[in-house]
PDB file of C-alpha atoms and ligand atoms in Angstrom:
ATOM      1  CA  MET A 300      16.835 -11.289 -13.601  1.00  0.00           C
ATOM      2  CA  ASP A 301      19.403 -13.618 -15.491  1.00  0.00           C
ATOM      3  CA  LEU A 302      17.329 -14.227 -18.810  1.00  0.00           C
ATOM      4  CA  LYS A 303      19.887 -16.227 -20.627  1.00  0.00           C
ATOM      5  CA  SER A 304      19.341 -19.166 -18.593  1.00  0.00           C
ATOM      6  CA  SER A 305      15.189 -19.001 -17.788  1.00  0.00           C
ATOM      7  CA  THR A 306      12.946 -20.964 -19.304  1.00  0.00           C
ATOM      8  CA  VAL A 307       9.333 -19.395 -19.741  1.00  0.00           C
ATOM      9  CA  LEU A 308       6.471 -19.895 -20.457  1.00  0.00           C
ATOM     10  CA  ILE A 309       3.885 -17.445 -22.492  1.00  0.00           C
ATOM     11  CA  THR A 310       0.002 -17.772 -22.662  1.00  0.00           C
ATOM     12  CA  GLY A 311      -1.429 -16.056 -25.798  1.00  0.00           C
ATOM     13  CA  GLY A 312       2.155 -16.133 -27.209  1.00  0.00           C
ATOM     14  CA  SER A 313       0.848 -17.031 -30.903  1.00  0.00           C
ATOM     15  CA  SER A 314      -0.103 -13.508 -31.972  1.00  0.00           C
ATOM     16  CA  GLY A 315       0.976  -9.511 -30.705  1.00  0.00           C
ATOM     17  CA  ILE A 316       2.635  -8.302 -27.707  1.00  0.00           C
ATOM     18  CA  GLY A 317       3.099 -12.236 -26.482  1.00  0.00           C
ATOM     19  CA  LEU A 318       4.769 -13.347 -29.871  1.00  0.00           C
ATOM     20  CA  GLU A 319       7.198 -10.222 -29.854  1.00  0.00           C
ATOM     21  CA  ILE A 320       8.286 -10.965 -26.413  1.00  0.00           C
ATOM     22  CA  ALA A 321       8.904 -14.523 -27.096  1.00  0.00           C
ATOM     23  CA  LYS A 322      11.154 -13.583 -29.957  1.00  0.00           C
ATOM     24  CA  GLN A 323      13.095 -11.275 -27.956  1.00  0.00           C
ATOM     25  CA  LEU A 324      13.490 -13.779 -25.119  1.00  0.00           C
ATOM     26  CA  LEU A 325      14.891 -16.472 -27.707  1.00  0.00           C
ATOM     27  CA  GLU A 326      17.100 -13.832 -29.132  1.00  0.00           C
ATOM     28  CA  LYS A 327      18.366 -13.462 -25.139  1.00  0.00           C
ATOM     29  CA  GLY A 328      19.326 -17.418 -25.313  1.00  0.00           C
ATOM     30  CA  ALA A 329      16.481 -18.258 -23.446  1.00  0.00           C
ATOM     31  CA  LYS A 330      13.987 -21.187 -23.517  1.00  0.00           C
ATOM     32  CA  VAL A 331      10.313 -20.095 -24.925  1.00  0.00           C
ATOM     33  CA  ILE A 332       7.457 -22.231 -24.711  1.00  0.00           C
ATOM     34  CA  VAL A 333       3.992 -20.056 -26.066  1.00  0.00           C
ATOM     35  CA  THR A 334       0.415 -21.394 -25.880  1.00  0.00           C
ATOM     36  CA  GLY A 335      -2.751 -20.643 -28.044  1.00  0.00           C
ATOM     37  CA  ARG A 336      -5.719 -21.725 -28.660  1.00  0.00           C
ATOM     38  CA  ASP A 337      -5.773 -22.153 -32.164  1.00  0.00           C
ATOM     39  CA  ARG A 338      -3.526 -24.922 -33.606  1.00  0.00           C
ATOM     40  CA  ALA A 339      -2.817 -22.503 -37.091  1.00  0.00           C
ATOM     41  CA  LYS A 340      -1.284 -19.490 -35.626  1.00  0.00           C
ATOM     42  CA  LEU A 341       0.924 -21.929 -33.359  1.00  0.00           C
ATOM     43  CA  ASP A 342       2.018 -23.730 -36.288  1.00  0.00           C
ATOM     44  CA  GLU A 343       2.700 -20.245 -37.892  1.00  0.00           C
ATOM     45  CA  ALA A 344       4.713 -18.888 -34.715  1.00  0.00           C
ATOM     46  CA  LYS A 345       6.572 -22.637 -35.113  1.00  0.00           C
ATOM     47  CA  ALA A 346       7.873 -21.984 -38.725  1.00  0.00           C
ATOM     48  CA  LYS A 347       8.725 -18.452 -38.355  1.00  0.00           C
ATOM     49  CA  HIS A 348      10.611 -19.107 -34.983  1.00  0.00           C
ATOM     50  CA  PRO A 349      11.888 -22.643 -35.331  1.00  0.00           C
ATOM     51  CA  LYS A 350      13.497 -22.672 -31.806  1.00  0.00           C
ATOM     52  CA  LEU A 351      10.024 -21.748 -30.001  1.00  0.00           C
ATOM     53  CA  GLU A 352       8.082 -24.672 -28.250  1.00  0.00           C
ATOM     54  CA  VAL A 353       4.078 -24.232 -29.005  1.00  0.00           C
ATOM     55  CA  ILE A 354       1.588 -25.783 -26.917  1.00  0.00           C
ATOM     56  CA  GLN A 355      -2.576 -25.592 -28.032  1.00  0.00           C
ATOM     57  CA  SER A 356      -4.058 -24.638 -24.742  1.00  0.00           C
ATOM     58  CA  ASP A 357      -6.806 -22.325 -23.323  1.00  0.00           C
ATOM     59  CA  VAL A 358      -6.385 -20.772 -19.957  1.00  0.00           C
ATOM     60  CA  ALA A 359     -10.836 -20.524 -20.199  1.00  0.00           C
ATOM     61  CA  ASP A 360     -11.048 -24.016 -19.041  1.00  0.00           C
ATOM     62  CA  SER A 361      -9.585 -24.922 -16.423  1.00  0.00           C
ATOM     63  CA  LYS A 362      -8.801 -28.355 -17.303  1.00  0.00           C
ATOM     64  CA  GLN A 363      -6.988 -27.546 -19.890  1.00  0.00           C
ATOM     65  CA  VAL A 364      -4.846 -25.300 -17.266  1.00  0.00           C
ATOM     66  CA  GLU A 365      -3.980 -28.378 -15.375  1.00  0.00           C
ATOM     67  CA  THR A 366      -3.039 -30.726 -18.483  1.00  0.00           C
ATOM     68  CA  LEU A 367      -0.968 -27.475 -19.237  1.00  0.00           C
ATOM     69  CA  LYS A 368       0.958 -27.847 -16.068  1.00  0.00           C
ATOM     70  CA  GLN A 369       1.131 -31.583 -16.074  1.00  0.00           C
ATOM     71  CA  ALA A 370       2.932 -30.679 -19.217  1.00  0.00           C
ATOM     72  CA  ILE A 371       5.294 -27.896 -18.553  1.00  0.00           C
ATOM     73  CA  THR A 372       6.489 -29.847 -15.347  1.00  0.00           C
ATOM     74  CA  SER A 373       7.066 -32.760 -16.876  1.00  0.00           C
ATOM     75  CA  LYS A 374       8.588 -31.951 -20.338  1.00  0.00           C
ATOM     76  CA  TYR A 375      10.121 -28.176 -19.152  1.00  0.00           C
ATOM     77  CA  PRO A 376      11.021 -28.955 -15.388  1.00  0.00           C
ATOM     78  CA  GLU A 377      13.336 -25.925 -15.903  1.00  0.00           C
ATOM     79  CA  THR A 378      10.790 -23.353 -16.243  1.00  0.00           C
ATOM     80  CA  ASN A 379      10.824 -20.514 -14.039  1.00  0.00           C
ATOM     81  CA  ILE A 380       9.345 -17.960 -15.151  1.00  0.00           C
ATOM     82  CA  VAL A 381       5.563 -17.992 -16.204  1.00  0.00           C
ATOM     83  CA  ILE A 382       3.658 -14.860 -18.258  1.00  0.00           C
ATOM     84  CA  ASN A 383      -0.133 -14.680 -18.154  1.00  0.00           C
ATOM     85  CA  ASN A 384      -0.414 -12.534 -21.779  1.00  0.00           C
ATOM     86  CA  ALA A 385      -3.600 -13.896 -23.381  1.00  0.00           C
ATOM     87  CA  GLY A 386      -6.166 -11.859 -23.297  1.00  0.00           C
ATOM     88  CA  ILE A 387      -8.766 -10.901 -25.689  1.00  0.00           C
ATOM     89  CA  MET A 388     -10.742  -6.912 -25.790  1.00  0.00           C
ATOM     90  CA  ARG A 389     -14.251  -6.082 -27.377  1.00  0.00           C
ATOM     91  CA  LYS A 390     -16.118  -3.749 -27.683  1.00  0.00           C
ATOM     92  CA  ILE A 391     -19.329  -3.690 -25.710  1.00  0.00           C
ATOM     93  CA  ASN A 392     -22.605  -1.852 -25.188  1.00  0.00           C
ATOM     94  CA  MET A 393     -23.951  -2.875 -22.347  1.00  0.00           C
ATOM     95  CA  HIS A 394     -27.748  -1.463 -23.836  1.00  0.00           C
ATOM     96  CA  GLU A 395     -27.412  -4.010 -25.975  1.00  0.00           C
ATOM     97  CA  ASN A 396     -28.609  -7.714 -25.743  1.00  0.00           C
ATOM     98  CA  ARG A 397     -26.009 -10.433 -25.427  1.00  0.00           C
ATOM     99  CA  ALA A 398     -25.899 -14.137 -24.042  1.00  0.00           C
ATOM    100  CA  LEU A 399     -25.293 -13.981 -20.442  1.00  0.00           C
ATOM    101  CA  GLU A 400     -22.244 -16.362 -21.126  1.00  0.00           C
ATOM    102  CA  ASP A 401     -20.573 -14.539 -23.663  1.00  0.00           C
ATOM    103  CA  VAL A 402     -20.655 -11.178 -21.934  1.00  0.00           C
ATOM    104  CA  THR A 403     -18.359 -11.938 -19.474  1.00  0.00           C
ATOM    105  CA  ARG A 404     -15.662 -13.568 -21.611  1.00  0.00           C
ATOM    106  CA  GLU A 405     -12.983 -11.262 -20.938  1.00  0.00           C
ATOM    107  CA  ILE A 406     -13.484 -12.096 -17.317  1.00  0.00           C
ATOM    108  CA  GLU A 407     -12.979 -15.953 -18.021  1.00  0.00           C
ATOM    109  CA  ILE A 408      -9.835 -15.075 -19.949  1.00  0.00           C
ATOM    110  CA  ASN A 409      -8.307 -12.048 -18.831  1.00  0.00           C
ATOM    111  CA  LEU A 410      -9.012 -12.359 -15.082  1.00  0.00           C
ATOM    112  CA  MET A 411      -9.558 -15.713 -14.087  1.00  0.00           C
ATOM    113  CA  GLY A 412      -7.077 -17.356 -16.554  1.00  0.00           C
ATOM    114  CA  PRO A 413      -4.206 -15.617 -14.497  1.00  0.00           C
ATOM    115  CA  VAL A 414      -5.749 -16.481 -11.379  1.00  0.00           C
ATOM    116  CA  ARG A 415      -5.655 -20.159 -12.459  1.00  0.00           C
ATOM    117  CA  MET A 416      -2.222 -20.133 -13.690  1.00  0.00           C
ATOM    118  CA  THR A 417      -0.764 -18.809 -10.763  1.00  0.00           C
ATOM    119  CA  GLN A 418      -2.981 -21.613  -8.521  1.00  0.00           C
ATOM    120  CA  ALA A 419      -1.236 -23.966 -11.188  1.00  0.00           C
ATOM    121  CA  PHE A 420       1.895 -22.773 -11.506  1.00  0.00           C
ATOM    122  CA  LEU A 421       3.169 -21.460  -7.991  1.00  0.00           C
ATOM    123  CA  PRO A 422       3.872 -24.901  -6.241  1.00  0.00           C
ATOM    124  CA  HIS A 423       6.374 -25.582  -9.334  1.00  0.00           C
ATOM    125  CA  LEU A 424       7.945 -22.092  -9.341  1.00  0.00           C
ATOM    126  CA  LYS A 425       8.565 -21.925  -5.793  1.00  0.00           C
ATOM    127  CA  THR A 426      10.850 -25.143  -6.369  1.00  0.00           C
ATOM    128  CA  LYS A 427      13.464 -22.645  -8.479  1.00  0.00           C
ATOM    129  CA  PRO A 428      15.796 -20.520  -7.035  1.00  0.00           C
ATOM    130  CA  GLU A 429      14.705 -17.558  -9.614  1.00  0.00           C
ATOM    131  CA  ALA A 430      11.093 -17.345 -10.764  1.00  0.00           C
ATOM    132  CA  ALA A 431       8.628 -14.772 -11.477  1.00  0.00           C
ATOM    133  CA  ILE A 432       5.083 -14.646 -12.266  1.00  0.00           C
ATOM    134  CA  VAL A 433       4.417 -11.911 -14.545  1.00  0.00           C
ATOM    135  CA  ASN A 434       1.216 -10.452 -15.425  1.00  0.00           C
ATOM    136  CA  VAL A 435       0.286  -8.352 -18.834  1.00  0.00           C
ATOM    137  CA  SER A 436      -2.823  -5.713 -17.779  1.00  0.00           C
ATOM    138  CA  SER A 437      -2.568  -2.680 -19.431  1.00  0.00           C
ATOM    139  CA  GLY A 438      -3.394   1.210 -18.897  1.00  0.00           C
ATOM    140  CA  LEU A 439      -6.347   0.681 -18.485  1.00  0.00           C
ATOM    141  CA  ALA A 440      -6.265  -1.126 -15.249  1.00  0.00           C
ATOM    142  CA  PHE A 441      -5.905   2.160 -14.027  1.00  0.00           C
ATOM    143  CA  VAL A 442      -8.943   4.117 -16.303  1.00  0.00           C
ATOM    144  CA  PRO A 443     -11.559   2.475 -17.673  1.00  0.00           C
ATOM    145  CA  PHE A 444     -12.005   2.908 -21.603  1.00  0.00           C
ATOM    146  CA  ALA A 445     -16.081   3.043 -21.363  1.00  0.00           C
ATOM    147  CA  ILE A 446     -16.950   1.170 -24.848  1.00  0.00           C
ATOM    148  CA  SER A 447     -14.859  -1.228 -23.939  1.00  0.00           C
ATOM    149  CA  PRO A 448     -15.953  -2.162 -19.459  1.00  0.00           C
ATOM    150  CA  VAL A 449     -15.874  -5.770 -19.083  1.00  0.00           C
ATOM    151  CA  TYR A 450     -12.489  -5.541 -20.679  1.00  0.00           C
ATOM    152  CA  SER A 451     -11.090  -2.398 -18.908  1.00  0.00           C
ATOM    153  CA  ALA A 452     -12.872  -4.500 -15.730  1.00  0.00           C
ATOM    154  CA  THR A 453     -10.237  -7.178 -16.074  1.00  0.00           C
ATOM    155  CA  LYS A 454      -7.558  -4.789 -16.215  1.00  0.00           C
ATOM    156  CA  ALA A 455      -8.147  -3.116 -12.669  1.00  0.00           C
ATOM    157  CA  GLY A 456      -8.710  -6.755 -11.166  1.00  0.00           C
ATOM    158  CA  LEU A 457      -5.806  -8.043 -12.279  1.00  0.00           C
ATOM    159  CA  HIS A 458      -3.807  -4.875 -11.191  1.00  0.00           C
ATOM    160  CA  SER A 459      -5.354  -5.493  -8.257  1.00  0.00           C
ATOM    161  CA  PHE A 460      -4.218  -9.321  -8.145  1.00  0.00           C
ATOM    162  CA  THR A 461      -0.841  -8.871  -8.994  1.00  0.00           C
ATOM    163  CA  GLN A 462      -0.349  -5.906  -5.999  1.00  0.00           C
ATOM    164  CA  ALA A 463      -1.987  -8.627  -3.283  1.00  0.00           C
ATOM    165  CA  LEU A 464       0.303 -11.472  -4.789  1.00  0.00           C
ATOM    166  CA  ARG A 465       3.228  -9.529  -4.668  1.00  0.00           C
ATOM    167  CA  ILE A 466       2.671  -9.380  -0.715  1.00  0.00           C
ATOM    168  CA  GLN A 467       2.018 -13.081  -0.540  1.00  0.00           C
ATOM    169  CA  LEU A 468       5.005 -13.845  -2.560  1.00  0.00           C
ATOM    170  CA  LYS A 469       7.082 -11.466  -0.045  1.00  0.00           C
ATOM    171  CA  GLY A 470      10.208 -13.732   1.263  1.00  0.00           C
ATOM    172  CA  THR A 471      10.018 -16.195  -1.913  1.00  0.00           C
ATOM    173  CA  ASN A 472      11.821 -16.738  -4.538  1.00  0.00           C
ATOM    174  CA  VAL A 473       8.771 -16.026  -6.948  1.00  0.00           C
ATOM    175  CA  ARG A 474       8.613 -12.451  -7.890  1.00  0.00           C
ATOM    176  CA  ALA A 475       5.032 -11.213  -8.883  1.00  0.00           C
ATOM    177  CA  ILE A 476       5.886  -8.631 -11.960  1.00  0.00           C
ATOM    178  CA  GLU A 477       2.905  -6.861 -13.958  1.00  0.00           C
ATOM    179  CA  LEU A 478       3.343  -5.432 -17.624  1.00  0.00           C
ATOM    180  CA  ALA A 479       0.727  -2.489 -18.248  1.00  0.00           C
ATOM    181  CA  PRO A 480       1.172  -2.089 -21.910  1.00  0.00           C
ATOM    182  CA  PRO A 481      -0.475   1.129 -23.679  1.00  0.00           C
ATOM    183  CA  GLY A 482      -2.191   0.643 -26.789  1.00  0.00           C
ATOM    184  CA  THR A 483      -0.077  -1.184 -28.698  1.00  0.00           C
ATOM    185  CA  ASP A 484       0.384  -2.030 -32.385  1.00  0.00           C
ATOM    186  CA  THR A 485      -1.305  -5.762 -32.475  1.00  0.00           C
ATOM    187  CA  PRO A 486      -4.493  -7.183 -33.796  1.00  0.00           C
ATOM    188  CA  LEU A 487      -6.275  -7.095 -30.464  1.00  0.00           C
ATOM    189  CA  PHE A 488      -6.246  -3.343 -30.478  1.00  0.00           C
ATOM    190  CA  THR A 489      -5.609  -2.405 -34.317  1.00  0.00           C
ATOM    191  CA  GLY A 490      -7.603  -5.168 -35.348  1.00  0.00           C
ATOM    192  CA  ASP A 491     -11.179  -5.044 -37.021  1.00  0.00           C
ATOM    193  CA  GLU A 492     -13.290  -4.952 -33.156  1.00  0.00           C
ATOM    194  CA  PHE A 493     -12.500  -1.399 -33.110  1.00  0.00           C
ATOM    195  CA  THR A 494     -12.936   2.161 -35.700  1.00  0.00           C
ATOM    196  CA  LYS A 495     -10.708   4.378 -35.951  1.00  0.00           C
ATOM    197  CA  GLU A 496     -12.413   6.581 -34.452  1.00  0.00           C
ATOM    198  CA  ASP A 497     -12.813   4.219 -31.490  1.00  0.00           C
ATOM    199  CA  THR A 498      -9.028   4.271 -30.739  1.00  0.00           C
ATOM    200  CA  ALA A 499      -7.959   7.560 -31.609  1.00  0.00           C
ATOM    201  CA  GLY A 500      -5.974   9.696 -29.370  1.00  0.00           C
ATOM    202  CA  PRO A 501      -2.088   8.781 -28.683  1.00  0.00           C
ATOM    203  CA  LYS A 502      -0.685   6.456 -31.681  1.00  0.00           C
ATOM    204  CA  PRO A 503      -0.088   2.802 -30.970  1.00  0.00           C
ATOM    205  CA  MET A 504       3.085   1.581 -29.817  1.00  0.00           C
ATOM    206  CA  PRO A 505       4.976  -0.376 -31.893  1.00  0.00           C
ATOM    207  CA  VAL A 506       5.003  -4.349 -30.672  1.00  0.00           C
ATOM    208  CA  ASP A 507       8.768  -4.638 -30.581  1.00  0.00           C
ATOM    209  CA  GLU A 508       9.279  -1.139 -28.386  1.00  0.00           C
ATOM    210  CA  LEU A 509       7.011  -2.533 -26.330  1.00  0.00           C
ATOM    211  CA  ALA A 510       8.630  -5.649 -26.228  1.00  0.00           C
ATOM    212  CA  ARG A 511      11.949  -4.420 -25.234  1.00  0.00           C
ATOM    213  CA  ALA A 512      10.792  -2.212 -23.016  1.00  0.00           C
ATOM    214  CA  PHE A 513       9.613  -5.381 -20.609  1.00  0.00           C
ATOM    215  CA  VAL A 514      12.345  -7.267 -21.483  1.00  0.00           C
ATOM    216  CA  ARG A 515      14.456  -4.525 -20.036  1.00  0.00           C
ATOM    217  CA  GLY A 516      12.244  -4.062 -16.869  1.00  0.00           C
ATOM    218  CA  LEU A 517      12.691  -7.859 -16.152  1.00  0.00           C
ATOM    219  CA  GLU A 518      16.064  -8.003 -16.345  1.00  0.00           C
ATOM    220  CA  ARG A 519      15.943  -5.013 -14.199  1.00  0.00           C
ATOM    221  CA  ASP A 520      13.474  -6.615 -11.777  1.00  0.00           C
ATOM    222  CA  VAL A 521      11.493  -3.514 -11.847  1.00  0.00           C
ATOM    223  CA  GLU A 522       8.011  -4.700 -10.414  1.00  0.00           C
ATOM    224  CA  GLU A 523       5.298  -2.853 -12.199  1.00  0.00           C
ATOM    225  CA  ILE A 524       6.516  -2.026 -15.951  1.00  0.00           C
ATOM    226  CA  ARG A 525       4.597   0.999 -17.343  1.00  0.00           C
ATOM    227  CA  PRO A 526       5.604   1.861 -20.559  1.00  0.00           C
ATOM    228  CA  GLY A 527       4.691   5.327 -22.654  1.00  0.00           C
ATOM    229  CA  VAL A 528       1.182   6.218 -22.313  1.00  0.00           C
ATOM    230  CA  SER A 529       0.251   3.810 -19.287  1.00  0.00           C
ATOM    231  CA  ASN A 530       2.575   5.871 -16.824  1.00  0.00           C
ATOM    232  CA  GLY A 531       0.520   8.912 -17.386  1.00  0.00           C
ATOM    233  CA  LEU A 532      -2.554   7.175 -17.268  1.00  0.00           C
ATOM    234  CA  LYS A 533      -1.175   5.660 -13.806  1.00  0.00           C
ATOM    235  CA  TRP A 534      -0.924   9.451 -12.730  1.00  0.00           C
ATOM    236  CA  LEU A 535      -3.374  10.934 -13.965  1.00  0.00           C
ATOM    237  CA  SER A 536      -5.475   8.551 -12.299  1.00  0.00           C
ATOM    238  CA  ARG A 537      -4.401  10.013  -9.151  1.00  0.00           C
ATOM    239  CA  ILE A 538      -4.152  13.510  -9.499  1.00  0.00           C
ATOM    240  CA  ALA A 539      -7.610  14.112 -11.603  1.00  0.00           C
ATOM    241  CA  PRO A 540      -9.312  10.717 -11.431  1.00  0.00           C
ATOM    242  CA  ASP A 541     -13.308  12.087 -12.732  1.00  0.00           C
ATOM    243  CA  PHE A 542     -11.061  13.947 -15.675  1.00  0.00           C
ATOM    244  CA  ALA A 543      -9.556  10.626 -16.851  1.00  0.00           C
ATOM    245  CA  VAL A 544     -12.251   8.571 -16.492  1.00  0.00           C
ATOM    246  CA  ASN A 545     -14.770  10.973 -19.087  1.00  0.00           C
ATOM    247  CA  MET A 546     -11.574  11.858 -21.628  1.00  0.00           C
ATOM    248  CA  LEU A 547     -10.918   7.746 -22.065  1.00  0.00           C
ATOM    249  CA  GLY A 548     -14.960   7.451 -22.015  1.00  0.00           C
ATOM    250  CA  LYS A 549     -15.741   9.946 -24.931  1.00  0.00           C
ATOM    251  CA  SER A 550     -15.982   7.387 -27.292  1.00  0.00           C
ATOM    252  CA  ALA A 551     -18.576   5.966 -25.568  1.00  0.00           C
ATOM    253  CA  GLN A 552     -21.120   8.585 -25.475  1.00  0.00           C
ATOM    254  CA  ASN A 553     -23.031   7.422 -28.279  1.00  0.00           C
ATOM    255  CA  MET A 554     -23.888   4.179 -26.756  1.00  0.00           C
ATOM    256  CA  ARG A 555     -27.383   4.098 -26.759  1.00  0.00           C
ATOM    257  CA  HIS A 556     -30.039   1.531 -27.317  1.00  0.00           C
TER     258      HIS A 556
HETATM  259  N1  NAP B  53      -2.499  -4.598 -27.735  1.00  0.00           N
HETATM  260  C1  NAP B  53      -2.519  -3.352 -27.052  1.00  0.00           C
HETATM  261  O1  NAP B  53      -3.035  -2.428 -27.374  1.00  0.00           O
HETATM  262  C2  NAP B  53      -2.602  -4.123 -25.437  1.00  0.00           C
HETATM  263  C3  NAP B  53      -2.940  -3.063 -24.033  1.00  0.00           C
HETATM  264  C4  NAP B  53      -2.666  -2.942 -22.906  1.00  0.00           C
HETATM  265  C5  NAP B  53      -3.038  -4.742 -22.705  1.00  0.00           C
HETATM  266  N2  NAP B  53      -2.694  -5.761 -23.558  1.00  0.00           N
HETATM  267  C6  NAP B  53      -2.721  -7.156 -23.721  1.00  0.00           C
HETATM  268  O2  NAP B  53      -1.512  -7.662 -23.692  1.00  0.00           O
HETATM  269  C7  NAP B  53      -2.162  -9.256 -23.917  1.00  0.00           C
HETATM  270  C8  NAP B  53      -1.480  -8.929 -25.457  1.00  0.00           C
HETATM  271  O3  NAP B  53      -2.918  -9.104 -26.392  1.00  0.00           O
HETATM  272  P1  NAP B  53      -1.997  -8.514 -27.707  1.00  0.00           P
HETATM  273  O4  NAP B  53      -2.612  -7.190 -27.867  1.00  0.00           O
HETATM  274  O5  NAP B  53      -1.204  -9.110 -28.449  1.00  0.00           O
HETATM  275  O6  NAP B  53      -3.304  -9.601 -28.753  1.00  0.00           O
HETATM  276  P2  NAP B  53      -3.483 -10.115 -29.791  1.00  0.00           P
HETATM  277  O7  NAP B  53      -2.470 -10.222 -30.620  1.00  0.00           O
HETATM  278  O8  NAP B  53      -4.770 -10.836 -30.132  1.00  0.00           O
HETATM  279  O9  NAP B  53      -3.112 -11.513 -29.062  1.00  0.00           O
HETATM  280  C9  NAP B  53      -3.853 -12.628 -28.070  1.00  0.00           C
HETATM  281  C10 NAP B  53      -3.537 -13.881 -27.678  1.00  0.00           C
HETATM  282  O10 NAP B  53      -3.561 -14.269 -26.769  1.00  0.00           O
HETATM  283  C11 NAP B  53      -4.279 -15.997 -27.115  1.00  0.00           C
HETATM  284  N3  NAP B  53      -5.573 -15.738 -26.821  1.00  0.00           N
HETATM  285  C12 NAP B  53      -7.341 -15.828 -26.793  1.00  0.00           C
HETATM  286  N4  NAP B  53      -7.438 -16.717 -26.081  1.00  0.00           N
HETATM  287  C13 NAP B  53      -6.854 -17.259 -25.205  1.00  0.00           C
HETATM  288  C14 NAP B  53      -7.266 -18.187 -24.299  1.00  0.00           C
HETATM  289  N5  NAP B  53      -8.146 -18.420 -23.990  1.00  0.00           N
HETATM  290  N6  NAP B  53      -6.620 -19.273 -24.044  1.00  0.00           N
HETATM  291  C15 NAP B  53      -5.127 -19.015 -24.824  1.00  0.00           C
HETATM  292  N7  NAP B  53      -4.889 -17.653 -25.236  1.00  0.00           N
HETATM  293  C16 NAP B  53      -5.635 -17.148 -25.894  1.00  0.00           C
HETATM  294  C17 NAP B  53      -4.412 -15.656 -28.807  1.00  0.00           C
HETATM  295  O11 NAP B  53      -4.394 -16.802 -29.564  1.00  0.00           O
HETATM  296  P3  NAP B  53      -5.793 -17.465 -29.947  1.00  0.00           P
HETATM  297  O12 NAP B  53      -7.076 -16.491 -30.299  1.00  0.00           O
HETATM  298  O13 NAP B  53      -5.653 -18.856 -30.785  1.00  0.00           O
HETATM  299  O14 NAP B  53      -5.893 -18.093 -28.841  1.00  0.00           O
HETATM  300  C18 NAP B  53      -2.976 -14.650 -29.266  1.00  0.00           C
HETATM  301  O15 NAP B  53      -1.979 -15.444 -29.138  1.00  0.00           O
HETATM  302  C19 NAP B  53      -3.541  -9.357 -23.555  1.00  0.00           C
HETATM  303  O16 NAP B  53      -3.423  -9.886 -22.385  1.00  0.00           O
HETATM  304  C20 NAP B  53      -3.744  -7.930 -23.391  1.00  0.00           C
HETATM  305  O17 NAP B  53      -5.321  -7.651 -23.006  1.00  0.00           O
HETATM  306  C21 NAP B  53      -3.086  -5.550 -25.204  1.00  0.00           C
END
C-alpha cells in the first residue's frame, strides 16, 4: 500500500505498539489519528508528536464507536486505513472469584471492539480506491497462553474473524490484514500485570522493531504479518499442537484455588 498518501486511524494509539506504529507512519508522510480512553495519555502522545491527531474514544462502547465514525468521516474523510489495535491483557485465574461483568472485559475490547469498528467503518472504506482494515491479534492467536485464557481466546477469535472478513472482502478495494505480534516490550506485556516468571521465555521484541516489521508488511501487501516468535508459534501449532499448548501453559500449572 502507498502509505505516504494514506490517512490512518489507530485505536489504542496512545501507548505501546499503536503509538510506535503511529510515529513510523507519520515519518512515512501519512496522516495519523489515534484513539484511547485516557485523555492524559492522548495529550502526552500529542505533545511528543505534534502532527498526531488524537480523539478520546472507547472501543468497548458502541455509542462511542458510532460517534468516532461520525467524527472521522466528517473531519478526516480521506481516512483509508483503520488499525484495530486497542487491547488489554490480564492474568486470569478461573479458580478465583471475579465479577461476571469483569471477567469478560478482554472480549468487549479485544474482540467485540474490532468487530464493531469493522461494521462501522466498512461502508466508508469501500468508497476509497485503496483501503485496509488491520486487526492486531497476537502469536497467542495460534497457541493459548494458559495464564491469560480470556485474552488468548479473544486473539484466536480475532484471527478467525479476520480470515472470514478477508473472504467477504475479496473483489473489493478493502484488504483485511492481520498483525500478530510476538511478546513485545510495551506496558501490556512488561508492566505490572505479569511477573518475570510469568513471561519467562524469548526476550520481548523491541517495539520499534515490531512496528518496522508491520510497516514493511503493509507496504508489501502481506496479509498476515507474523514477526519473530509469532511465525514459529503458527507453525508449531500445526506440527505439534499439544506440545505447543503445554509449553505455553507451564506458568499456569500453579494456578489453584
Ligand atoms: N505487547 C505485546 O506483547 C503484545 C503481543 C501481541 C499482541 N499485542 C496486542 O497489541 C495491541 C496493543 O498492545 P500494546 O502492547 O501496545 O499495549 P499498551 O501499551 O497497553 O497499549 C494499549 C493501548 O490501547 C488503549 N486501549 C485499551 N483499551 C481501550 C479501549 N477500550 N478503547 C480504546 N483504546 C483502548 C490504551 O489506552 P487507554 O488505556 O488510555 O485506553 C493504549 O493506548 C493489543 O491489541 C495487544 O493485545 C501486544
